[in-house]
XYZ file of C-alpha atoms in Angstrom:
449
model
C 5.667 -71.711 -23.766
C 2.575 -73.294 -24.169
C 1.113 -73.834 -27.371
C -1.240 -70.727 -28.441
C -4.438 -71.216 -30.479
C -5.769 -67.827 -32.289
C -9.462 -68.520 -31.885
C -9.441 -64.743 -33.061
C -10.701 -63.839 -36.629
C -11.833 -60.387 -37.119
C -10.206 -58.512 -34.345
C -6.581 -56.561 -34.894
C -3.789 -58.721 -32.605
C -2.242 -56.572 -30.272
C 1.077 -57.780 -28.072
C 1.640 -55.744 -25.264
C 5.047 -55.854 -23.115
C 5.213 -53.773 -19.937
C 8.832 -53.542 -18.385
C 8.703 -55.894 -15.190
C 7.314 -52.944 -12.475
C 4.297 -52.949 -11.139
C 4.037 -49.126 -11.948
C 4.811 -50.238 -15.461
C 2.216 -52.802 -15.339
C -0.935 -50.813 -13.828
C -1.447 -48.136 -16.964
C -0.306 -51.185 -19.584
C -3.309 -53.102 -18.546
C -5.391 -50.217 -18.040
C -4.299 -49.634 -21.770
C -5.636 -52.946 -22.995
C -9.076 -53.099 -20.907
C -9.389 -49.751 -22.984
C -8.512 -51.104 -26.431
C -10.284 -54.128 -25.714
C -13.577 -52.157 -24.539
C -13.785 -51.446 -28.411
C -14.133 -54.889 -30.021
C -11.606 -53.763 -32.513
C -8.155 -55.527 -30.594
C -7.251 -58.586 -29.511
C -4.726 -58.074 -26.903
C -2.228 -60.441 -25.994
C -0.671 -58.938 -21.986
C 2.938 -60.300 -22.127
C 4.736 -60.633 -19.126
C 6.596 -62.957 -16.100
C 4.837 -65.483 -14.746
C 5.463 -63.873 -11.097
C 3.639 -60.543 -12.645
C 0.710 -61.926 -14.210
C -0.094 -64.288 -11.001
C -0.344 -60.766 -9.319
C -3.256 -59.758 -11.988
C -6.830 -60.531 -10.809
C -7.714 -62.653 -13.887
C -11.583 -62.769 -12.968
C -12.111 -59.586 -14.004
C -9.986 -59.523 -17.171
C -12.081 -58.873 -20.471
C -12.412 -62.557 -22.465
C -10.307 -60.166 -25.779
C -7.731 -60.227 -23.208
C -4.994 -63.661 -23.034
C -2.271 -63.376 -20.602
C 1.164 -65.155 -22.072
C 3.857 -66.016 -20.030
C 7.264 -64.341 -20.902
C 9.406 -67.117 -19.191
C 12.925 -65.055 -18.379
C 16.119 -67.484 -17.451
C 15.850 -68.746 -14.089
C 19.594 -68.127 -11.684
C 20.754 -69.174 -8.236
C 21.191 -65.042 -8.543
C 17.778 -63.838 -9.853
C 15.527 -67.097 -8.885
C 12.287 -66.971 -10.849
C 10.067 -64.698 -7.969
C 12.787 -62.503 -8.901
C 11.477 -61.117 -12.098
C 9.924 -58.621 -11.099
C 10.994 -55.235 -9.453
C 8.346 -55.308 -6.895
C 9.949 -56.206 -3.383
C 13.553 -56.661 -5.351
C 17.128 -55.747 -3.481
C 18.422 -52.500 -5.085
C 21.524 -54.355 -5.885
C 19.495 -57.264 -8.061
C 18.349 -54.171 -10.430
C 21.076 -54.339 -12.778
C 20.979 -57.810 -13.069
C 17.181 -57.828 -13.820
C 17.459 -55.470 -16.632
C 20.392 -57.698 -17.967
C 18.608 -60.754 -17.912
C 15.107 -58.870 -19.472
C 17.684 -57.831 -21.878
C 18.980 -61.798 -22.608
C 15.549 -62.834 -23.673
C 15.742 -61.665 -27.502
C 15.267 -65.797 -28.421
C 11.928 -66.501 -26.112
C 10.626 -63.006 -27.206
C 11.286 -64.067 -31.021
C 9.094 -67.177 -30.414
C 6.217 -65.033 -28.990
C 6.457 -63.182 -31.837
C 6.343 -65.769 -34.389
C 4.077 -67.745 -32.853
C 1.263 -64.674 -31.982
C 2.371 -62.983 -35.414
C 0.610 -59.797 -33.829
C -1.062 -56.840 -36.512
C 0.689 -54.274 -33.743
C 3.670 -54.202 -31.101
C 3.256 -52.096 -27.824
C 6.190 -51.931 -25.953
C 7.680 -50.213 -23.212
C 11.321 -49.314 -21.512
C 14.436 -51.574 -21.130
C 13.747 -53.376 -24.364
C 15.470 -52.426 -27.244
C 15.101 -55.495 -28.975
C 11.337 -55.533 -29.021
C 11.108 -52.872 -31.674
C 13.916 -54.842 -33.885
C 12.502 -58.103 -33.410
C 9.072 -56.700 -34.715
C 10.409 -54.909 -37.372
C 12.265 -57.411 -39.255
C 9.152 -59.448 -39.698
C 7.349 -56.308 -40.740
C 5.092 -55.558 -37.626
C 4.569 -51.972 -36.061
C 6.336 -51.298 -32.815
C 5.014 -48.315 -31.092
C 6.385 -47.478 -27.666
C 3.928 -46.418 -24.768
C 5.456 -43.951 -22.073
C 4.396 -44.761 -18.422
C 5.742 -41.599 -17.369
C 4.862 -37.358 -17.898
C 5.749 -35.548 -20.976
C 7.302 -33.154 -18.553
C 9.599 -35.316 -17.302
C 9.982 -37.166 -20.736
C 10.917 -34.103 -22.618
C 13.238 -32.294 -19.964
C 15.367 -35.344 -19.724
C 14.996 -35.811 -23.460
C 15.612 -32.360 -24.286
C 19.153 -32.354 -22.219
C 19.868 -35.908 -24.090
C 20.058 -34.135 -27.048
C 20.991 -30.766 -26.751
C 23.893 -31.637 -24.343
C 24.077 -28.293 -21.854
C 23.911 -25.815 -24.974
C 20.419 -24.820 -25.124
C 18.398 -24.385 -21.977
C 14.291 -26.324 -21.675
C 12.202 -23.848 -22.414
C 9.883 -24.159 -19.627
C 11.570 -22.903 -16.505
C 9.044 -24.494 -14.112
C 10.670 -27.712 -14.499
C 14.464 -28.122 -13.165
C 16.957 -29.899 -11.053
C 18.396 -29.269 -8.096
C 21.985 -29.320 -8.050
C 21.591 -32.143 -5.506
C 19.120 -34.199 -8.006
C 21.319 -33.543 -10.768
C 24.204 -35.439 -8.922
C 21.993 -37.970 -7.927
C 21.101 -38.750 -11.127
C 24.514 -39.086 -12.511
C 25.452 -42.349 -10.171
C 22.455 -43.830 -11.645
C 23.669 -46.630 -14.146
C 20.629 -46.946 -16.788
C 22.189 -44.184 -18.762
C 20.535 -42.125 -21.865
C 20.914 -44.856 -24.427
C 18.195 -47.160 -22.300
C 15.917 -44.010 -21.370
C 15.356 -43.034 -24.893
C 15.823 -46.023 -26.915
C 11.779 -46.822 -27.149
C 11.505 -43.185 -28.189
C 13.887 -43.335 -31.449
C 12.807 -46.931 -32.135
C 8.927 -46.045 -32.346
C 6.727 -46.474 -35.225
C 5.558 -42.724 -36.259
C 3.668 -42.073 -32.853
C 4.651 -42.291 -29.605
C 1.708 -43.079 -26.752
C 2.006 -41.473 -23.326
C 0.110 -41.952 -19.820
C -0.961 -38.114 -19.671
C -3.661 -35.751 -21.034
C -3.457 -31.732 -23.031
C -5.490 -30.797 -19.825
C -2.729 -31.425 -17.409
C 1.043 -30.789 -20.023
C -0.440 -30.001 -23.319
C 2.485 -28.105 -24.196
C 4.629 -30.640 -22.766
C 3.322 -33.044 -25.058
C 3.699 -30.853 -28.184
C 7.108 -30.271 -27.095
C 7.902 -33.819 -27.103
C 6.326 -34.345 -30.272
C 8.962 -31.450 -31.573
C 12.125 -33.337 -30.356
C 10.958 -36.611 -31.267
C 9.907 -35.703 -34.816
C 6.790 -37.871 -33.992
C 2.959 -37.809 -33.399
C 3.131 -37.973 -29.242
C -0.633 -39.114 -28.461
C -2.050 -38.640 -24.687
C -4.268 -41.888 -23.778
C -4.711 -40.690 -20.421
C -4.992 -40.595 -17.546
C -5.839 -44.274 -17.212
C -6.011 -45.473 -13.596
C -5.837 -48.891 -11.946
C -9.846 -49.811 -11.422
C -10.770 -50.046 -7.588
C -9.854 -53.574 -6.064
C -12.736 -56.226 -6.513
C -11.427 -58.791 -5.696
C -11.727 -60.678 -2.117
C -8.072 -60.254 -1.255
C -6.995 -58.118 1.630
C -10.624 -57.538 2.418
C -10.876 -58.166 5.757
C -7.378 -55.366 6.593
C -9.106 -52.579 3.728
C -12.410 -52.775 5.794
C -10.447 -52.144 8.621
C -8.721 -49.071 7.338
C -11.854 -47.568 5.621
C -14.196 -48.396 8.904
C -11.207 -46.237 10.565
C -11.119 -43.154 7.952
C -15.473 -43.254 8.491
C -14.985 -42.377 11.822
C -12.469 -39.401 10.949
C -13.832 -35.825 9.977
C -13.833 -34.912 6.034
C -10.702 -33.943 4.679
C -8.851 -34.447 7.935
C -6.487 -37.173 6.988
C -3.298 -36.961 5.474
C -2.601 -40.535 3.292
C 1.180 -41.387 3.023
C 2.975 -43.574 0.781
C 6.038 -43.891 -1.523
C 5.118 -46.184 -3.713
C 5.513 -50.348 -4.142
C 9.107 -50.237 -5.154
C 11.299 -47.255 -3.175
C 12.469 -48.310 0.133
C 12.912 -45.517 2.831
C 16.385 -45.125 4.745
C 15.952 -45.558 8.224
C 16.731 -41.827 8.482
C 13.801 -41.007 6.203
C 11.713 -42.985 8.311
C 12.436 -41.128 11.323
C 12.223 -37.705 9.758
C 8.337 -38.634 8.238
C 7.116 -39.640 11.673
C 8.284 -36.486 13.364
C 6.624 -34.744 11.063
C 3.389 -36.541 11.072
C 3.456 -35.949 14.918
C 3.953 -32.297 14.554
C 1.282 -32.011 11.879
C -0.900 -33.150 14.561
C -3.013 -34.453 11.834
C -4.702 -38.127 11.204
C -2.869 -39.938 9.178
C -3.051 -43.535 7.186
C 1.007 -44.244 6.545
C 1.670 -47.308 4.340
C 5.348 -48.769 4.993
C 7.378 -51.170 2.879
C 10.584 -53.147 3.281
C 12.311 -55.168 0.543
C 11.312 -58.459 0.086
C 12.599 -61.223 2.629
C 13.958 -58.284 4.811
C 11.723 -59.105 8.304
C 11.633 -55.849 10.064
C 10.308 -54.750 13.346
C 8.299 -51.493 12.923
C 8.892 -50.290 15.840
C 12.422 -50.639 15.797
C 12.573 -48.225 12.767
C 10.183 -45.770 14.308
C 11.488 -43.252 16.829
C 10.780 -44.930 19.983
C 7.270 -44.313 21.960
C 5.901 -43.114 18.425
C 3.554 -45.761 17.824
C 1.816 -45.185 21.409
C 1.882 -41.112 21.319
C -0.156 -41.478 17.662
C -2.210 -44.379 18.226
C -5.321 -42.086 18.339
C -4.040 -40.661 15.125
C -2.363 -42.269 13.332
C -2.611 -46.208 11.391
C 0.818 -48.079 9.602
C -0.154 -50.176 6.815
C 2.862 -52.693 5.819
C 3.189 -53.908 2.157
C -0.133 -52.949 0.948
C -3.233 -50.858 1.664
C -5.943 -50.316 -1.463
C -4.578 -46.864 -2.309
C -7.947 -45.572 -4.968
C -10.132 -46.892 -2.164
C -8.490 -44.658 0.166
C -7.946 -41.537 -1.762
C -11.545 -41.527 -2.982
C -12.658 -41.144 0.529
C -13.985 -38.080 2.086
C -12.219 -38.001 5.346
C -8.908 -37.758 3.092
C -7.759 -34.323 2.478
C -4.298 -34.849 1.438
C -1.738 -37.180 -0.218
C 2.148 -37.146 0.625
C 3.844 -39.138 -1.782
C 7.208 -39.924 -3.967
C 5.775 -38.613 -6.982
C 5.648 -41.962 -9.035
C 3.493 -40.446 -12.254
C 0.673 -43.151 -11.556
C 0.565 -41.685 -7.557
C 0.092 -37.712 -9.077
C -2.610 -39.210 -11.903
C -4.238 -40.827 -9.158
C -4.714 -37.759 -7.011
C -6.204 -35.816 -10.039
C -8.828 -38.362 -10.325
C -10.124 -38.693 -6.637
C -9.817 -34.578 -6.830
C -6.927 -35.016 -3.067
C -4.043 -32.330 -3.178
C -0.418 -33.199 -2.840
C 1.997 -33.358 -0.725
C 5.039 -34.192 -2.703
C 8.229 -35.508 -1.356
C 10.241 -36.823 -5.074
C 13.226 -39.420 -3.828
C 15.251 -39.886 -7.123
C 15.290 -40.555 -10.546
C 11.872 -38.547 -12.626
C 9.919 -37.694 -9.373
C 11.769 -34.604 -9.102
C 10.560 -33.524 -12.375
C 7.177 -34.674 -12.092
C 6.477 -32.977 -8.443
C 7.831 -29.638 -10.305
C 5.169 -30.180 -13.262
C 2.396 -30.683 -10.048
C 3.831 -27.795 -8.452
C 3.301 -25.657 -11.961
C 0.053 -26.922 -12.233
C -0.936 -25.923 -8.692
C -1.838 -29.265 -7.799
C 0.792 -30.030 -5.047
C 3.250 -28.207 -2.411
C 6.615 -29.761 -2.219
C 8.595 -29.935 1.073
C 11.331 -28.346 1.857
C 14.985 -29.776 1.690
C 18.043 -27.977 2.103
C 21.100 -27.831 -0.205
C 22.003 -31.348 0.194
C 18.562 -32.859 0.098
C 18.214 -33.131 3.994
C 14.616 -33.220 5.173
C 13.452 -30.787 7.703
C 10.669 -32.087 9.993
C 9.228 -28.824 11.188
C 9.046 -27.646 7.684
C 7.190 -31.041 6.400
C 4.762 -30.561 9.068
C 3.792 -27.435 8.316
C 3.414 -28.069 4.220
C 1.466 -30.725 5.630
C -0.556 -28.990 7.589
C -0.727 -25.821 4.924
C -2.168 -28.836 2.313
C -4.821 -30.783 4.509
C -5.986 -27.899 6.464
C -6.006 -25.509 3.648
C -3.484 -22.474 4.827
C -1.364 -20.932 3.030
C -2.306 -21.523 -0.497
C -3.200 -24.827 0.540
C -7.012 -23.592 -0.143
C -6.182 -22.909 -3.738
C -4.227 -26.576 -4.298
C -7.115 -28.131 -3.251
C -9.647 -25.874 -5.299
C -7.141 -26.423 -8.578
C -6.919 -29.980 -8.165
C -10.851 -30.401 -8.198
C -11.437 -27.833 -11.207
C -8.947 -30.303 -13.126
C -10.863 -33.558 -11.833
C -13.713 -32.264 -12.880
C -12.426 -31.033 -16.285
C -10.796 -34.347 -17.202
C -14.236 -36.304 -16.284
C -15.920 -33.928 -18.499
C -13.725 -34.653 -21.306
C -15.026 -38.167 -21.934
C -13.285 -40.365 -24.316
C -12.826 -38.300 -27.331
C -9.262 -38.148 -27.059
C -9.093 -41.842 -26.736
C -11.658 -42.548 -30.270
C -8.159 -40.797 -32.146
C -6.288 -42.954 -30.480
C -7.810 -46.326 -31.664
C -8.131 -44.660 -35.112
C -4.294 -44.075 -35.360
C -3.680 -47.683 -34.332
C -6.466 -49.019 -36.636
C -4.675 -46.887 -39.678
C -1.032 -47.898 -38.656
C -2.061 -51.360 -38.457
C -4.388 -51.761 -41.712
C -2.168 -49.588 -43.612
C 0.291 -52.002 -42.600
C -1.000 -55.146 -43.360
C -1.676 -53.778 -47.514
């Protein structure tokens, strides 16, 4: 690591660690610009190298210094690797395990930053430990809902004898299976939380799970503080221009609100089975639609061999594929859009609220389940229709589809929810956020006396 020179003498030092996702990454930058719009924080953004070539360092606030969080390098997990974006499901585990063999090069960043404050996130136990033996605050930042957070947290501790008390937000038998073959286990999911410093910061806002947060605050036994919603700035820089003009020249030509956007975020890979069941029913939605598909990385796949065959001809009037990436705000902040179907990754639900487009939610596994529920609560989103065993039913998709975009069926009141709580959450300004820095300024001056 290269040698670090703190050129900084008034401002607190703040080291920030995002787990290695790129929907870890997006609100823990968004986080810093914040802080650092203050003058009061230095922030140090700590990550892999392969992440922080992905961040558009023109733009980056000069309070802001990247460090490189070099991770061992294997014939297994090769250094492009170190990242979840693009990675083989079955390279998962052995990312978190090597994340998790980097106590020594996080110890040096440490000692050789000596930050006034740690924020840290999930899959990192050792963060909080390291800081704390040399007497600096660790406070863990949740990427995720307090909805989610707390229902998961809630059955952590009270083990099947005490039901959540909010009965909008539940499992599926199905979901609950699912969950149980997935190998991060409770210790992992809730490790930040216990390990915190006195307050715990979370990606939401009272407007949207108020009571969600206070709940959390309850089981925790800490100060849970919203410091959102932050979302990802629109794209400025030069890359990918030429294919976004493309798609936004295509949505100018489309009536408002007639466009259904699809995507499942940067890291869940649809089955080819999926696949096939979307595209049906975008075809019987009969609606535009702007459908962004991804593939793991190295995996070269023909589109059209996925598709169900003839499908890219019978839509072409209709329909556009976007693979890898398409500039998602840009798109959702456009008129002709008038719905979003999507996984339910928190930052994809945040990001509707913002642009004011109603959702279409389709969770696949892990939280999204939970979060689509809290959209559904809120009266934000409609959520498709599986049966018992999770199978997707085409006709049925197409028609909450259709219900959402064209406003039928209590699709007219999603839509007019959705814009009464954009509007309220613009309104709000950033008085939330002024308690925030003047927790962190307290924790950390307190600290240093």
């Amino acid at each position: 690591m290269e040698e670090i020179q703190d050129t900084n003498t008034t401002s607190l030092k703040v080291l920030m660690v995002p787990w290695l996702a790129h929907g870890h990454v997006i609100p823990y930058l968004e986080l810093a610009k914040k802080l650092s719009k203050t003058n009061l924080f230095f922030i140090y953004f700590c990550s892999t190298p392969i992440i922080l070539n992905s961040i558009n360092q023109e733009n980056l606030p000069k309070n802001i210094q990247l460090i490189e969080f070099p991770l061992p390098s294997s014939t297994q997990l090769p250094s492009h690797n170190h990242t979840t974006n693009g990675l083989p499901k079955n390279l998962l585990s052995t990312l978190i395990q090597t994340f998790g063999e980097a106590t020594s090069a996080f110890a040096k960043i440490l000692d050789s930053l000596n930050p006034d404050l740690l924020i840290f996130d999930g899959f990192q136990p050792w963060a909080p430990e390291l800081a704390s033996s040399r007497n600096i605050p660790a406070i863990h930042f949740l990427i995720v809902g307090s909805a989610s957070i707390s229902f998961f947290y809630h059955h952590y501790l009270y083990v099947g004898t005490r039901n959540f008390p909010f009965s909008a937000i539940f499992l599926k038998d199905y979901e609950a299976k699912q969950l149980q073959h997935n190998s991060l286990g409770p210790n992992v999911a809730f490790n930040g939380v216990e390990k915190s410093h006195d307050i715990i910061l979370i990606n939401t806002c009272n407007e949207i799970e108020g009571k969600y947060v206070d709940y959390l605050s309850t089981l925790s036994k800490k100060k849970v503080i919203p410091v959102g919603p932050l979302i990802r700035e629109l794209k400025t820089s030069m890359e990918n221009e030429g294919n976004d003009s493309k798609i936004i020249q295509w949505l100018d030509n489309k009536d408002e609100s007639s466009c259904v956007y699809v995507s499942f975020g940067s890291e869940y890979f649809l089955s080819k089975e999926e696949i096939e069941e979307i595209a049906h029913s975008l075809e019987l939605s009969e609606l535009n639609f702007i459908w962004v598909l991804r593939f793991p990385l190295g995996e070269e796949i023909n589109i059209e061999n996925v598709l169900p065959k003839g499908f890219l001809d019978r839509v072409k009037e209709k329909g556009v594929i976007v693979e890898k990436w398409a500039p998602q705000a840009r798109i959702l902040e456009h008129a002709s859009v008038g719905g979003f179907l999507c996984h339910c990754g928190w930052n994809s639900i945040l990001e509707s609220l913002h642009f004011g487009v109603p959702l279409v939610t389709m969770p696949m596994h892990l939280d999204q389940h939970t979060h689509s529920r809290m959209a559904v609560e809120l009266g934000t989103a409609m959520e498709v229709v599986r049966d018992e065993k999770g199978k997707l039913n085409r006709e049925e998709t197409a028609k909450v589809i259709r219900n959402v975009v064209m406003e039928k069926n209590g699709g007219e009141n999603v839509k007019a929810k959705i814009r009464e709580l954009r509007n309220k959450i613009r309104e709000k300004g950033e008085e939330e956020f002024d308690q925030v820095v003047k927790r962190l300024l307290h924790l950390c001056t307190k600290n240093k006396q």
